[in-house]
Amino acid sequence: MKTTNKKVIAWLDEMSAMTKPDSIVWIDGSEAQLEELRAEACATGEMIKLNQEKLPGCYYHRTAENDVARVEDRTFICTPTKEEAGPVNNWMAPDEMYAKLKKLYDGSMVGRTMYVIPYSMGPVGSPFSKIGIELTDSIYVVLNMAIMTRIGDKVLEALGEDGDFVKCLHAKKDVNPEERYIVQFPQDSTIWSINSAYGGNVLLGKKCFALRIASYLGMQEGWMAEHMLILGLENPQGEVKYICAAFPSACGKTNLAMLIPPEYLKEKGYKVWTVGDDISWLRIGADGRLYAINPEAGFFGVAPGTSEKTNFNALEATKKNTIFTNVAINNDDNTVWWEGLDKNPPENATEWKGAKVNGKEYTAAGNKLAHPNSRFTAPAINCPCISSEFENPQGVPISAIVFGGRRAKTAPLVYQARDWEHGVFVGATMASETTAAAAGAVGVVRRDPMAMKPFVGYNMADYFGHWLEMGKKMDADKAPKIFHVNWFRQDDEGNFMWPGFGDNMRVLLWILDRCEGKVGATESEIGYLPDMADIDVTNLDISEDVLKELLTVDKNVWLEDVADQKEYFAQFGDRLPAEIAKQLGILEGNLKK
Ligand code: GTP
Ligand code: SPV
Ligand code: MN
């Protein structure tokens, strides 16, 4: 046994008695052990070794065709009562769910090895950090967790004789979608996942722990777990200000976190540093400001659309020690390809499902070589713009919180909330077109408060309340200012009106200027809008008319949205904080004036 922690030993005994693996292997975090596992996964076909000259340390993995994204309809929050889980989560009574799943797990690891992965979310030993142990029968999961989290003996040491941990159990079983379950038991700090082998469903440190369980812990302990990137923006004087941004899945967090400024701003000395690309844990520091850490150690990023032009830094990060999932293989040189990497699909390709095809003809006929939710798992330290504060156990102080989503209409390019309470309302009324990151229809607008709809581990109404409480604990001059952005506004032909990507820097500069009181704004029905002259469009090919439209509020469209907001909030009944209802009334009143 690797540990004397009695809680670990008892739990492991119970889980292995249920799943009945042939053997149990502790993951110690050593490169030698991981290398053995890579070799084993390649021998069984679970992974493919890629061209080691062009992509050293890189591997390829293909999931089952029915197992390519998170499954929100099979994800449950099992609190003692249904009310605690709230109306936007699936719920089942804990006893009932445990009983149901025990039957599925029974003997599920016969003939397989159970790997025990001790891992830390956050730098090992940081006061912000929390420990989990994941039991899994998947080498793919072990190798991904080794990139995405801090793993191994050092974590067991930090856990000590008596430390508490989040109990995570994953069994691939037979990847049957009918019996797939991703289940959180927040009161027990327990996560059970079965019948999947796709990232978000099985890398249990990520969405299951760092958001669902952690949001519940945060509510109880007075901190926040959010679906947010963290970036540092350095000005020509060398000062760095930090921004957190919450966008729904596949709506641009990784891209914004690694942004490269337009040439003329780069020349002036502006730089962006990445602290995190998906998850933030936020606490109020001794000085009364809000501090964020990134609990992860790697990036599980969307591959399609990632190119030298759109996200050079992410692409660089994937050039060594990376696992690619469900992208296409270029068989000429055993490298990878995906839509948007370049305009040159490989002729001699294997598409994501495993069929050999002529990539040029295949894509010309309208097929996709890579799955739209294909991903790379890359170590954060590979990123050329990784922040020097990435490992800072205290986190970084946050100046601005930015909400955003994919809205073809409605939301302007950027606006600022009047104060924290209004900002919480802005976050609570977020909506976005669905993406391939979750199973189901793509492109349908749905409400996704704070980009947490699929990730909140308790009643969403109480979550709004927690946000409001956090605001009350900070002085107005110390609390981050809150903004909303939309990079995805479309014209009548369906073209994006804003260039996006690196040019989003122009909006970030306005945001920071607002935080520092350096620039004015126009008060509108929905909040503060930039004056057109204050968005720097130097060297940008955008007409005044388009920019004007991007910064205009269409009252009729907004009134339609208010009607939808009302309907959405109604489901929370009396549990909805009065402040949210009050802000809704203010917005409606402003629009009807
Ligand atoms: P998750 O990992 O699912 O949480 O996603 P994410 O929020 O990190 O999204 P990501 O940055 O990977 O972007 C998803 C998709 O949006 C990619 O295909 C990007 O190319 C595209 N995208 C990102 N930023 C922009 C932008 O500013 N404009 C446009 N038009 N597309 C963008
Ligand atoms: C997301 O869907 O928001 C992701 C990918 O970041 S997953 O880990 O699959 O949830
Ligand atoms: Mn995400």
XYZ file of C-alpha atoms and ligand atoms in Angstrom:
636
model
C 0.000 0.000 0.000
C 1.241 3.446 -0.955
C -0.395 5.365 1.859
C -1.324 5.006 5.517
C -4.371 7.246 5.050
C -7.155 5.024 6.401
C -9.861 6.802 4.412
C -8.034 6.080 1.177
C -7.420 2.448 2.111
C -11.038 1.793 3.134
C -12.443 3.447 0.018
C -10.054 1.636 -2.310
C -10.977 -1.692 -0.667
C -14.651 -0.988 -1.197
C -14.303 0.159 -4.802
C -12.047 -2.722 -5.821
C -14.364 -5.250 -4.120
C -17.160 -3.846 -6.302
C -15.341 -3.499 -9.634
C -13.093 -6.588 -9.177
C -10.025 -5.619 -11.199
C -7.351 -8.279 -11.859
C -4.727 -5.963 -10.449
C -4.293 -2.524 -8.907
C -1.492 -0.166 -9.974
C -0.636 3.052 -8.123
C 0.381 5.907 -10.369
C 3.517 7.406 -8.818
C 3.984 10.268 -11.279
C 7.325 8.995 -12.591
C 8.171 9.374 -16.262
C 9.315 5.717 -16.322
C 5.902 4.442 -15.278
C 4.071 6.710 -17.722
C 6.378 5.569 -20.518
C 5.534 1.930 -19.745
C 1.843 2.760 -19.928
C 2.270 4.560 -23.260
C 4.013 1.492 -24.657
C 1.253 -0.759 -23.371
C -1.482 1.471 -24.837
C 0.277 1.431 -28.216
C 0.674 -2.357 -28.077
C -3.075 -2.823 -27.520
C -4.039 -0.200 -30.122
C -5.581 2.129 -27.548
C -3.099 4.783 -28.635
C -1.006 5.415 -31.717
C 2.513 6.806 -31.497
C 2.835 9.795 -33.835
C 5.919 10.935 -35.795
C 8.442 11.365 -32.984
C 10.701 13.663 -34.968
C 7.968 16.141 -35.828
C 5.843 15.577 -32.731
C 8.097 14.236 -29.945
C 6.205 12.574 -27.097
C 2.893 12.896 -28.980
C 0.201 10.227 -29.215
C -3.146 9.739 -30.887
C -6.376 8.318 -29.503
C -9.737 7.660 -31.102
C -12.881 7.302 -28.973
C -16.003 5.295 -29.797
C -18.201 7.048 -32.355
C -20.969 7.465 -29.810
C -18.611 8.887 -27.199
C -17.196 12.176 -28.477
C -18.473 14.876 -26.111
C -19.920 15.539 -22.694
C -23.379 14.061 -22.189
C -25.455 16.575 -20.272
C -28.625 14.474 -20.274
C -26.732 11.664 -18.515
C -25.001 13.930 -15.979
C -26.549 14.018 -12.499
C -26.184 16.037 -9.317
C -27.277 13.701 -6.535
C -27.991 15.925 -3.561
C -30.235 14.636 -0.732
C -33.193 16.628 -2.095
C -34.131 17.599 -5.647
C -34.396 21.259 -4.590
C -30.705 21.339 -3.680
C -29.775 20.297 -7.220
C -32.234 22.794 -8.675
C -34.200 22.907 -11.918
C -31.304 23.038 -14.409
C -29.616 19.838 -13.184
C -30.673 16.220 -13.569
C -31.272 14.731 -10.162
C -31.823 11.346 -8.563
C -31.843 10.488 -4.850
C -28.302 9.458 -3.780
C -29.355 6.029 -2.434
C -31.239 5.214 -5.597
C -28.357 6.318 -7.807
C -25.725 4.453 -5.777
C -27.836 1.288 -5.956
C -28.345 1.636 -9.696
C -24.676 2.294 -10.403
C -23.366 -0.411 -8.074
C -25.041 -2.942 -10.342
C -23.306 -1.455 -13.371
C -19.896 -1.280 -11.679
C -20.147 -4.801 -10.278
C -17.330 -6.797 -11.875
C -16.784 -4.057 -14.491
C -12.988 -4.326 -14.129
C -12.702 -8.123 -14.309
C -9.767 -8.864 -16.606
C -8.631 -5.236 -16.360
C -6.186 -3.215 -14.293
C -7.361 -0.521 -11.915
C -5.076 2.506 -11.849
C -5.043 4.661 -8.734
C -4.267 8.285 -9.613
C -3.635 10.649 -6.686
C -3.907 14.183 -8.093
C -3.910 17.780 -6.960
C -6.063 20.517 -8.467
C -3.830 23.546 -8.041
C -0.106 23.555 -7.182
C 0.688 20.800 -4.668
C 0.515 22.253 -1.178
C -1.076 25.612 -2.173
C -3.773 26.793 0.269
C -6.045 27.078 -2.803
C -5.486 23.470 -3.880
C -7.617 20.376 -3.352
C -6.772 16.712 -3.707
C -8.626 13.986 -5.571
C -7.973 10.317 -6.231
C -9.282 8.847 -9.461
C -9.661 5.093 -9.898
C -9.874 4.158 -13.577
C -9.407 1.186 -15.868
C -8.250 3.408 -18.740
C -4.608 4.096 -19.586
C -5.840 6.990 -21.749
C -7.320 8.561 -18.609
C -4.081 8.057 -16.671
C -2.000 9.684 -19.407
C -4.413 12.606 -19.782
C -4.630 13.162 -16.024
C -0.825 13.199 -15.963
C -0.964 16.222 -18.280
C -4.056 17.970 -16.928
C -3.283 17.712 -13.194
C -0.364 17.276 -10.766
C -0.211 13.555 -10.007
C 1.617 10.897 -8.048
C 3.483 10.268 -4.790
C 3.972 13.959 -4.012
C 0.186 14.321 -3.845
C -0.165 11.389 -1.432
C 2.482 13.028 0.728
C 0.531 16.283 0.741
C -2.651 14.334 1.584
C -0.972 12.816 4.632
C -2.350 10.346 7.166
C -5.700 11.946 7.628
C -6.361 14.326 4.710
C -9.667 14.403 2.838
C -9.942 13.920 -0.898
C -12.558 13.796 -3.641
C -13.373 10.154 -4.408
C -13.472 9.627 -8.152
C -14.371 6.333 -9.783
C -14.304 5.750 -13.534
C -14.979 2.510 -15.380
C -15.018 2.319 -19.175
C -17.157 -0.791 -18.996
C -18.403 -1.278 -22.590
C -18.919 2.397 -23.470
C -22.641 1.766 -23.808
C -24.393 5.143 -24.276
C -27.638 3.728 -22.868
C -25.937 3.028 -19.560
C -23.581 5.985 -19.478
C -23.672 8.010 -16.245
C -21.636 10.965 -15.035
C -22.706 11.435 -11.444
C -21.710 13.879 -8.742
C -22.606 13.363 -5.068
C -21.588 16.790 -3.693
C -22.303 15.984 -0.021
C -20.045 12.906 -0.264
C -17.316 14.579 -2.372
C -17.824 11.628 -4.706
C -17.869 11.292 -8.493
C -18.896 8.130 -10.343
C -18.498 7.911 -14.102
C -19.251 4.835 -16.176
C -19.534 3.747 -19.818
C -17.601 6.615 -21.363
C -14.005 7.235 -22.365
C -14.344 10.845 -23.583
C -12.411 13.638 -21.819
C -15.013 15.739 -20.045
C -16.822 12.613 -18.867
C -13.780 10.748 -17.564
C -10.989 13.189 -16.637
C -12.751 13.582 -13.333
C -10.505 16.363 -12.025
C -11.836 18.706 -14.678
C -15.545 19.501 -14.976
C -16.759 16.945 -12.408
C -14.427 18.014 -9.586
C -12.993 21.441 -10.418
C -16.435 22.820 -11.322
C -19.351 20.672 -10.062
C -17.948 19.493 -6.725
C -15.793 22.609 -6.279
C -18.685 25.031 -6.908
C -20.556 23.286 -4.096
C -17.506 23.447 -1.787
C -16.989 27.089 -2.758
C -20.562 27.984 -1.847
C -20.054 26.436 1.595
C -16.547 27.757 2.201
C -16.902 31.244 0.700
C -15.010 30.965 -2.591
C -15.925 30.384 -6.247
C -15.216 27.734 -8.900
C -15.882 29.124 -12.376
C -15.725 28.145 -16.065
C -13.235 30.942 -16.717
C -9.928 31.557 -18.408
C -7.338 33.744 -16.652
C -5.058 36.027 -18.650
C -2.518 38.681 -17.768
C -2.324 41.748 -19.992
C 1.046 43.487 -19.885
C 1.248 47.136 -20.958
C 4.315 48.871 -22.434
C 5.320 49.975 -18.916
C 5.582 46.322 -17.934
C 2.552 46.376 -15.603
C 0.347 43.272 -15.761
C -3.407 43.340 -15.053
C -5.407 40.111 -14.825
C -8.769 39.298 -16.386
C -11.057 36.278 -15.931
C -13.539 35.439 -18.674
C -16.433 32.964 -18.663
C -17.573 31.792 -22.103
C -19.540 28.571 -22.694
C -17.799 25.489 -24.082
C -16.127 26.030 -27.457
C -16.809 29.786 -27.349
C -13.257 31.079 -27.278
C -11.667 30.805 -23.808
C -8.502 29.019 -24.969
C -8.155 31.485 -27.824
C -8.587 34.604 -25.690
C -6.283 33.261 -22.972
C -3.448 32.871 -25.506
C -4.164 35.929 -27.604
C -1.430 37.545 -29.680
C -2.032 41.303 -30.000
C -2.249 42.948 -33.430
C 1.185 43.892 -34.795
C 1.001 47.623 -33.962
C 0.135 46.878 -30.316
C 2.854 44.231 -30.097
C 5.330 46.812 -31.336
C 4.208 49.216 -28.621
C 5.015 46.516 -26.056
C 1.634 44.949 -25.221
C 1.665 41.241 -24.346
C -0.801 38.630 -23.127
C 0.216 35.929 -20.627
C -1.856 32.794 -20.032
C -2.640 31.671 -16.489
C -5.525 29.350 -17.399
C -7.815 28.518 -20.309
C -10.878 26.819 -18.788
C -11.297 26.883 -15.004
C -10.693 29.458 -12.254
C -10.875 29.084 -8.498
C -11.395 32.513 -6.946
C -10.940 33.716 -3.385
C -10.914 37.060 -1.646
C -7.368 37.813 -0.499
C -6.154 39.517 2.666
C -6.106 42.852 0.794
C -9.800 42.531 -0.092
C -9.234 41.855 -3.788
C -10.355 38.766 -5.690
C -7.544 36.305 -6.510
C -7.675 33.456 -9.049
C -5.736 30.275 -9.600
C -5.970 27.858 -12.473
C -6.422 24.463 -10.807
C -5.311 22.606 -13.951
C -1.845 21.819 -15.300
C -2.690 21.387 -18.971
C -5.034 22.404 -21.769
C -7.776 20.094 -23.068
C -8.398 22.314 -26.063
C -10.649 22.278 -29.117
C -8.483 21.326 -32.130
C -10.616 22.533 -35.095
C -10.038 26.190 -35.844
C -6.626 26.156 -34.135
C -4.012 27.420 -36.583
C -0.832 29.419 -36.715
C -2.973 32.452 -37.559
C -5.826 32.037 -35.051
C -3.950 30.619 -32.056
C -0.228 30.294 -32.617
C 0.477 29.727 -28.922
C -1.969 26.827 -28.580
C -0.571 25.234 -31.718
C 2.971 25.561 -30.376
C 1.855 23.973 -27.104
C 0.732 20.853 -29.004
C 4.095 20.167 -30.660
C 5.441 17.894 -27.939
C 4.152 15.594 -25.175
C 0.567 16.032 -26.369
C -2.306 13.578 -26.786
C -4.621 14.181 -29.753
C -8.154 12.792 -29.597
C -10.452 12.323 -32.616
C -8.488 14.530 -35.025
C -7.415 13.151 -38.437
C -4.093 11.473 -39.186
C -1.914 12.442 -42.132
C -0.551 9.034 -43.154
C 2.248 10.485 -45.291
C 4.208 11.522 -42.244
C 2.139 10.186 -39.303
C 1.168 13.644 -38.073
C -2.222 15.199 -37.326
C -4.672 17.431 -39.158
C -7.978 19.115 -38.426
C -10.342 21.557 -40.101
C -8.882 25.049 -39.893
C -5.272 23.933 -39.291
C -4.509 25.005 -42.852
C -6.223 24.911 -46.227
C -4.433 21.744 -47.218
C -6.171 18.562 -46.029
C -3.885 15.540 -46.439
C -4.667 13.308 -49.410
C -3.539 10.219 -47.603
C -5.651 10.636 -44.492
C -7.380 8.618 -41.815
C -10.523 10.431 -40.689
C -11.459 10.542 -37.010
C -13.575 7.396 -37.116
C -10.651 5.423 -38.544
C -11.441 5.147 -42.280
C -8.649 5.748 -44.798
C -9.796 8.467 -47.204
C -8.500 10.941 -49.737
C -8.717 13.966 -47.470
C -8.973 16.463 -50.312
C -11.904 14.715 -51.965
C -13.448 13.820 -48.638
C -13.512 17.400 -47.353
C -14.464 18.808 -50.775
C -17.557 16.602 -50.565
C -18.460 18.359 -47.323
C -17.231 15.753 -44.830
C -15.128 16.548 -41.792
C -11.817 14.764 -41.304
C -11.628 15.672 -37.614
C -14.569 15.540 -35.237
C -15.783 19.114 -34.481
C -15.082 18.414 -30.782
C -11.711 16.763 -31.377
C -9.201 17.886 -28.778
C -5.546 18.164 -27.816
C -4.258 17.530 -24.297
C -1.135 19.650 -23.930
C 1.013 20.501 -20.877
C 0.527 24.145 -19.869
C 4.288 24.611 -19.601
C 4.529 24.023 -23.371
C 2.684 27.274 -24.034
C 5.085 30.028 -25.197
C 3.004 32.657 -23.366
C 2.491 30.794 -20.105
C 2.422 33.313 -17.252
C 5.250 33.466 -14.722
C 2.402 33.400 -12.159
C 1.038 30.074 -13.424
C 2.398 28.197 -10.376
C 1.863 31.049 -7.910
C 0.122 29.336 -4.970
C -1.635 32.601 -4.031
C -3.069 33.218 -7.502
C -3.311 36.538 -9.340
C -5.462 39.609 -8.484
C -8.388 40.046 -10.871
C -9.232 43.487 -12.306
C -12.097 42.481 -14.598
C -14.558 39.634 -15.043
C -15.841 39.179 -18.576
C -18.908 37.188 -19.593
C -19.654 36.272 -23.195
C -21.213 33.843 -25.588
C -22.125 33.136 -29.172
C -24.934 35.484 -30.055
C -25.584 36.087 -33.757
C -27.851 38.975 -32.768
C -28.718 40.784 -29.512
C -25.473 41.238 -27.571
C -23.162 44.105 -28.588
C -19.405 43.685 -28.983
C -18.851 44.842 -25.411
C -20.635 46.586 -22.552
C -19.967 47.134 -18.878
C -22.242 46.379 -15.968
C -23.123 49.305 -13.714
C -21.917 47.562 -10.557
C -21.367 44.069 -9.089
C -25.071 43.363 -8.578
C -25.881 44.341 -12.144
C -22.853 42.324 -13.270
C -24.230 39.222 -11.585
C -27.477 39.796 -13.470
C -25.524 40.161 -16.736
C -23.834 36.811 -16.032
C -27.109 35.209 -14.992
C -28.782 36.252 -18.268
C -26.007 34.898 -20.495
C -27.163 32.891 -23.473
C -25.217 31.217 -26.230
C -25.585 28.993 -29.257
C -24.832 25.376 -28.356
C -21.617 23.804 -29.699
C -20.183 20.356 -30.399
C -18.614 20.257 -26.915
C -21.759 18.502 -25.647
C -23.853 15.822 -27.326
C -27.036 17.199 -28.929
C -28.095 19.916 -31.354
C -25.528 22.570 -32.324
C -26.335 26.255 -32.901
C -29.440 26.504 -30.725
C -29.525 29.519 -28.409
C -29.933 28.487 -24.797
C -29.512 30.270 -21.499
C -26.164 29.435 -19.915
C -25.664 31.544 -16.767
C -21.991 32.366 -16.193
C -21.202 29.548 -18.718
C -21.989 27.202 -15.796
C -25.273 25.631 -16.908
C -23.686 22.181 -17.344
C -21.309 22.585 -14.405
C -23.072 24.036 -11.380
C -23.047 21.491 -8.548
C -26.106 22.836 -6.712
C -29.226 24.941 -7.240
C -28.495 27.652 -9.827
C -30.641 30.134 -7.888
C -28.437 29.640 -4.810
C -25.421 29.988 -7.081
C -26.674 33.457 -8.117
C -27.083 34.173 -4.416
C -23.499 33.097 -3.765
C -22.230 35.453 -6.453
C -24.165 38.299 -4.825
C -22.739 37.369 -1.402
C -19.178 37.377 -2.734
C -19.775 40.902 -4.051
C -20.959 42.081 -0.638
C -17.668 40.900 0.878
C -15.608 43.187 -1.396
C -15.421 46.986 -1.380
C -16.716 48.393 -4.654
C -13.305 49.854 -5.512
C -11.582 46.493 -5.001
C -14.100 44.143 -6.617
C -13.427 43.298 -10.261
C -15.494 45.301 -12.761
C -17.865 43.152 -14.796
C -18.263 43.191 -18.594
C -20.034 41.287 -21.361
C -18.542 40.630 -24.805
C -19.747 38.987 -28.016
C -17.216 38.098 -30.716
C -19.859 36.240 -32.718
C -22.312 38.880 -33.946
C -23.373 38.083 -37.543
C -24.588 40.188 -40.456
C -27.634 39.271 -42.539
C -25.497 36.959 -44.680
C -24.302 35.064 -41.613
C -20.742 36.432 -41.655
C -19.028 37.314 -38.398
C -18.966 41.126 -38.161
C -16.027 41.352 -35.777
C -12.643 39.882 -36.833
C -12.133 38.284 -33.423
C -9.061 36.352 -32.220
C -6.027 38.711 -31.826
C -8.190 41.742 -32.521
C -10.162 41.006 -29.358
C -7.199 42.736 -27.692
C -8.767 46.034 -28.780
C -11.761 45.269 -26.588
C -9.612 44.098 -23.673
C -7.793 47.440 -23.735
C -11.102 49.313 -23.448
C -12.068 47.028 -20.577
C -8.863 47.745 -18.653
C -9.121 51.466 -19.392
C -12.595 51.373 -17.858
C -11.267 49.533 -14.806
C -8.686 52.240 -14.329
C -11.131 55.075 -14.984
C -9.124 56.217 -18.003
C -11.990 56.370 -20.464
C -15.642 57.445 -20.479
C -18.642 55.509 -21.748
C -22.272 56.024 -22.689
C -24.941 54.795 -20.329
C -27.447 52.693 -22.255
C -30.476 50.579 -21.351
C -28.255 47.536 -20.730
C -25.162 49.128 -19.172
C -22.172 51.228 -20.268
C -21.385 51.105 -23.970
C -18.061 52.279 -25.413
C -17.979 55.518 -27.361
C -17.002 54.512 -30.864
C -13.796 56.512 -30.842
C -12.602 54.612 -27.767
C -12.327 51.248 -29.512
C -8.934 51.423 -31.187
C -9.354 50.270 -34.789
C -5.862 51.191 -36.008
C -4.946 49.053 -39.042
C -8.271 47.253 -38.839
C -10.386 46.764 -41.925
C -13.772 47.536 -40.409
C -16.228 50.190 -41.579
C -17.670 52.786 -39.239
C -21.151 51.428 -40.005
C -20.237 47.909 -38.930
C -18.580 49.109 -35.731
C -21.613 51.252 -35.014
C -23.906 48.295 -35.458
C -21.689 46.180 -33.205
C -22.165 48.762 -30.472
C -25.898 49.312 -30.906
C -28.677 47.998 -28.689
C -31.780 46.967 -30.641
C -34.542 47.546 -28.100
C -37.038 45.198 -29.749
C -34.586 42.316 -29.900
C -33.666 42.997 -26.281
C -37.299 43.059 -25.180
C -37.723 39.613 -26.752
C -34.706 38.487 -24.771
C -36.184 39.951 -21.577
C -39.318 37.876 -22.138
C -37.142 34.786 -22.421
C -35.132 35.786 -19.327
C -38.380 36.098 -17.348
C -39.501 32.652 -18.381
C -36.087 31.247 -17.531
C -35.965 32.810 -14.071
C -39.533 31.716 -13.304
C -38.377 28.118 -12.919
C -36.411 29.071 -9.794
C -39.572 30.285 -8.021
C -39.012 31.823 -4.583
C -35.417 30.707 -4.543
C -34.409 33.365 -7.095
C -32.566 36.167 -5.248
C -34.601 39.382 -5.075
C -31.673 41.283 -6.600
C -31.990 39.320 -9.846
C -35.712 40.062 -10.112
C -34.975 43.702 -9.303
C -32.343 43.951 -12.057
C -34.700 42.311 -14.536
C -37.286 44.982 -13.685
C -34.717 47.742 -14.208
C -33.685 46.347 -17.606
C -37.278 46.010 -18.770
C -38.094 49.486 -17.519
C -35.090 50.964 -19.361
C -36.031 49.244 -22.616
C -39.667 50.354 -22.418
C -38.817 53.985 -21.683
P -13.903 24.627 -24.116
O -12.553 23.994 -24.062
O -14.937 23.745 -24.744
O -14.381 25.136 -22.789
O -13.841 25.830 -25.172
P -13.150 27.276 -25.249
O -14.080 28.288 -24.675
O -11.768 27.233 -24.716
O -13.154 27.552 -26.817
P -11.935 27.724 -27.859
O -11.045 28.879 -27.512
O -11.286 26.413 -28.026
O -12.731 28.119 -29.185
C -13.698 27.302 -29.771
C -13.895 27.659 -31.203
O -14.236 29.043 -31.353
C -12.651 27.405 -32.039
O -13.002 26.751 -33.222
C -12.136 28.802 -32.311
O -11.436 28.868 -33.527
C -13.394 29.674 -32.300
N -13.104 31.056 -31.843
C -12.374 31.409 -30.756
N -12.270 32.758 -30.637
C -12.954 33.288 -31.682
C -13.218 34.639 -32.120
O -12.800 35.615 -31.519
N -13.981 34.776 -33.242
C -14.473 33.697 -33.928
N -15.196 33.927 -35.008
N -14.228 32.411 -33.556
C -13.492 32.206 -32.447
C -15.964 21.954 -22.231
O -16.789 21.240 -22.832
O -16.281 23.036 -21.691
C -14.547 21.541 -22.162
C -14.205 20.210 -22.641
O -13.719 22.286 -21.693
S -14.645 18.963 -21.521
O -13.498 18.683 -20.679
O -14.982 17.800 -22.333
O -15.759 19.380 -20.718
Mn -14.621 24.148 -20.868
